[in-house]
Amino acid sequence: MLLQAKHLIPAVNGLHWRDSLEIHKLLQDNKDFCIYYNNVEKISVEKLAVALPVHLLAVIKAHDRDDKFEYLLSGIRLLHTLCELTSRHSKLDQVLLDDCVLSAMMVDLVINAMVALGGNRKESWKSDNESLVEATMVASTLHLLHGFISPEFVDIVQVLLAHSKVDLFIETAFGAVHNVVRSLEAKLLYRGSDHPKKCPLKSAKFHCQQAEAALQFLHSLCQEKLFSERVAKNKELCGKGGLLMLAKSILSLSVSPGFVKEATTVASMYRIKAKVLSLLHHIFEADSVSFLDELERAGNLHLAQPIASEVLSLLKLGLSDSPNDIASHDYPMGFVQLNAMRLAEVFSDDSNFQRFFTDHFSTILSALFCLSHEEFVSMLCSSALSSREDDATLDYDLFKSAGWVLSVFSSSSLFDVPQFKLNFQNNLTMSSYANQRTSLVIKIMANLHCFAPEVCIEEDRNRFIKAFVSGLRKDPVSMTIQLPNSSYTPVAQRATSVCRNICSLLRHADFLITNGLDVKDLMMFRVFCKQLQPLIRSEFEGSQATVKQRKEPLNLNIERASEEPNVRVEGAATKYNVNENMEIVPRLKESDADACNLETSSLDTRSNRGKSLVEDGDGDGDGDVELAHELFKGSGSGEVKEDEKQGKKRKRSIMSDDQVEMMEKAIVDEPDMRRSAAWIKKCAEKLNQNGPRVTAMQLKNWLNNRRAKIARAMSGKTSKGKK
C-alpha cells in the first residue's frame, strides 16, 4: 500500500511549506483524512505518514540527486510536522508513534542521515547555500528525535542505547557537527577578510545558530550519565581523539572584525564554546572509563594538549577580567569561564597534565594573591561579584529553520534570519556562581599541590608550592595575567598581604563546605597554606622584618601514608592523607549549641564579606599575620572565636530585619518547615533575593535556635504561672 516515489516527491515539495496548524485545518475540512497539494492532487495523510520514512531512507542511500540534501530537508520538515499532528489526530498517533516497526525505521532514518552528513570528515569546499543546507540538516535531523520519541532526553537516550547501531550514531553525529563547525569557521574567516567569496552576514549568523542547536542537542544527550558513559567508551570518538578535534575546532573559533557588532552571533559563538567545554567535562568524568587514560593507551594523548592550552587561556581571561564584558542580558554568552575552570580541575588532577598546569598556572595564582586585600576578597571571598556569566538554551524551531534555508533557493535575496527564543531557566544565582568559582580555584590548587608517589615523578614533589612562591617575587603587572585597574601590594608588604588574603580565603572556604566544596580538597588546601606560611616569611624576611619566625623547621618531604584519610603523616600530604593534626572537617554537630548559634558566628555571611574583614582589623600588619597563622592551625569549623586584640565577640545577624520578617510570615503558613529540607532550601533561595546570603544549613540552624528560644520562653512563663 506504500505510495510510489512519483506521488511522494510532488507531495513533499508541495506540503512541507504548510505548518501543523494549516494541515490540521485542511484535515478538519476533509473527513476522508486526505488533503490536496499543488491545488489539484489529493493524498491520504495516513498513507503519507507510513510511506515517508521509507522514501527518505531510499533517498539517502541513492546517489542520483544533485539536490539530495535540499530535498531531504524538505522531507524531514514535513515528517516533523506530521509528528506534531499526532496529538490532534489519533490515526497519525497510531501510525507514527505506536507502530514499533515504523518507529525503528525513523531511528534508522536519523542514523543514516548522520552517516551521510558526518561520514566524510575531510576538508572540502562547499558553496554557501550547500553548507547552510547541510548545517540545517544536521540540527533538524537530530531534533526530529524529539518529534517521534519524546521531548525528554532521558527517553531519547533509552531508545538510542537500545539500538544496535548506537555507536555508529555517536561517531557520525559528532562527525556531522564537526563538519558544521568547519564550514562555519570558513565562513567567519572569509567574513573577516577580502576573500572574493566573502559570505553574507545573515548567512553566517544563521549558520552559527544551526551549529549551536546541533551541539546543544549532543550536549543534552551527554548530560544523561548512561549516554556519556557510552560516548566515553567509543574507540573512534574518544580513543582516536575525534571528540577532542571537534572541541579544538570550536574553541579556536574567533570573532572577526566583521562580527564585532553582531551581538547575537558573538553570543551564540561563546555559548557553543561553553557547551563543548561542559560536554568534555561530562565525558572526562565518566565512571566506567578514564577518557584520558584511554587516549594515552591509544597513543593520542597529544591531542588533549591543545585543549589544555585553550582551557588555560580561558582561565587567564576568567581570573583577570569581568566575566563576559561584552554580553548583555538579552544575549547571554554561556558559562565559558566557569566550564573552563571545571575542566581545568579535571586536568590538574591528572598526572599527565599536572606539571603543565603547575608551570603555567602558578604565576597566575601568585598574581591573584598579590592583589590588595580589598580586591582579593571581592574577587574570591565574596558571594556577590560585580558581574557573572549568564547561560541560555536555544529553543530550536525545526519548521522555521528548514523553511528559511529552503527559501534561499527560491529567492535571489536572503530574508531576515529567524531569531529563536532563548530559555534562561538554567541560570545560576550570583551567589552560586561566585561560590562555584571560588571552590574551583581551591580545588585546582589542592590538585596541583597533591603528590601521588605511585603516579608522579620525584622531581614534581613540592613543584607547585615552589612555583607559587617564586611567582610572588615577580611584578604581577609584567605577568601574562592582566588585572585592569587593580592594585598590587608592594614587595615590602607582600608577606603580610598574601597571608592576610589566604586567611580570608580559608574563612570563606569553611563557609563553602556546605555549598559544594569537598572536604578533602579543603584539607589539601590547608596543607598547602600551612606549608606556605614559613616559606613566605623566609622569602620576604629581608624586606619585612616584622613577620615572626616559625618555631619549628619546615619539612616539605611528602611521604605516603599507610592508611586512608584521617591518618597523620609528617610533612605535606598525599592525595588521600593530611598532616600535622589538621582536623578541618566542620563541626556541625547539633549538640554544640555555641557552634550552631549563627547569631554570634564570626563567619561573615553578608554579601560585603570582603569589606567587613578589612574593617574588623585594627590595621596592624603583625596582627593580620598572627590571625592567618591561627587559621592555618585552625579547625575549619567556622565556630565562634574571640578576637584577642579586641577582647570581645563581634555579634552579627545572618539575616536582615526584612528577611527575619519574611521568615516569621513563612513559619505561620508552614509551622513544621524545619523538618522539610525542600521547604528550607526554597526559603533560603527566596531570602537570598532579598538581602544577605543565607545557606540552607544556616537557615535550618536559625529555625532550630528560634524554636529553642520560644520553648525556653514558654517554659519561663509556665514556671512563673505556677509560682
mmCIF file of C-alpha atoms in Angstrom, residues 354 446-453 461-462 520 523-528 530-531 555-561 567-580 582:
data_model
loop_
_atom_site.group_PDB
_atom_site.id
_atom_site.type_symbol
_atom_site.label_atom_id
_atom_site.label_comp_id
_atom_site.label_asym_id
_atom_site.label_seq_id
_atom_site.Cartn_x
_atom_site.Cartn_y
_atom_site.Cartn_z
ATOM 1 C CA GLN A 354 49.566 18.338 36.457
ATOM 2 C CA ALA A 446 44.637 21.350 46.011
ATOM 3 C CA ASN A 447 45.146 19.153 42.940
ATOM 4 C CA LEU A 448 48.376 20.896 41.978
ATOM 5 C CA HIS A 449 49.788 20.581 45.493
ATOM 6 C CA CYS A 450 48.896 16.908 45.736
ATOM 7 C CA PHE A 451 51.728 14.422 45.189
ATOM 8 C CA ALA A 452 50.877 10.784 44.496
ATOM 9 C CA PRO A 453 54.136 8.755 44.574
ATOM 10 C CA ARG A 461 57.371 16.785 44.660
ATOM 11 C CA ASN A 462 56.531 20.284 46.010
ATOM 12 C CA LYS A 520 39.230 16.524 51.107
ATOM 13 C CA MET A 523 42.120 19.522 53.684
ATOM 14 C CA MET A 524 44.741 19.611 50.950
ATOM 15 C CA PHE A 525 44.390 23.369 50.562
ATOM 16 C CA ARG A 526 45.005 23.829 54.299
ATOM 17 C CA VAL A 527 48.122 21.665 53.990
ATOM 18 C CA PHE A 528 49.310 23.975 51.210
ATOM 19 C CA LYS A 530 50.327 25.547 56.353
ATOM 20 C CA GLN A 531 53.491 24.920 54.366
ATOM 21 C CA ASN A 555 59.573 19.665 56.468
ATOM 22 C CA LEU A 556 58.420 19.569 52.870
ATOM 23 C CA ASN A 557 59.079 15.873 52.348
ATOM 24 C CA ILE A 558 55.860 14.176 51.325
ATOM 25 C CA GLU A 559 55.635 10.602 52.453
ATOM 26 C CA ARG A 560 52.919 8.205 51.511
ATOM 27 C CA ALA A 561 50.702 7.283 54.434
ATOM 28 C CA VAL A 567 45.915 9.424 59.115
ATOM 29 C CA ARG A 568 48.574 11.869 60.288
ATOM 30 C CA VAL A 569 51.839 11.992 58.363
ATOM 31 C CA GLU A 570 54.976 14.047 58.668
ATOM 32 C CA GLY A 571 55.272 16.929 56.245
ATOM 33 C CA ALA A 572 52.802 17.541 53.449
ATOM 34 C CA ALA A 573 50.007 15.290 52.235
ATOM 35 C CA THR A 574 49.452 12.739 49.585
ATOM 36 C CA LYS A 575 46.201 12.687 47.713
ATOM 37 C CA TYR A 576 44.292 10.930 50.466
ATOM 38 C CA ASN A 577 46.090 11.966 53.650
ATOM 39 C CA VAL A 578 46.576 15.125 55.697
ATOM 40 C CA ASN A 579 49.296 16.233 58.129
ATOM 41 C CA GLU A 580 50.088 17.901 61.410
ATOM 42 C CA MET A 582 44.968 19.392 60.688
#
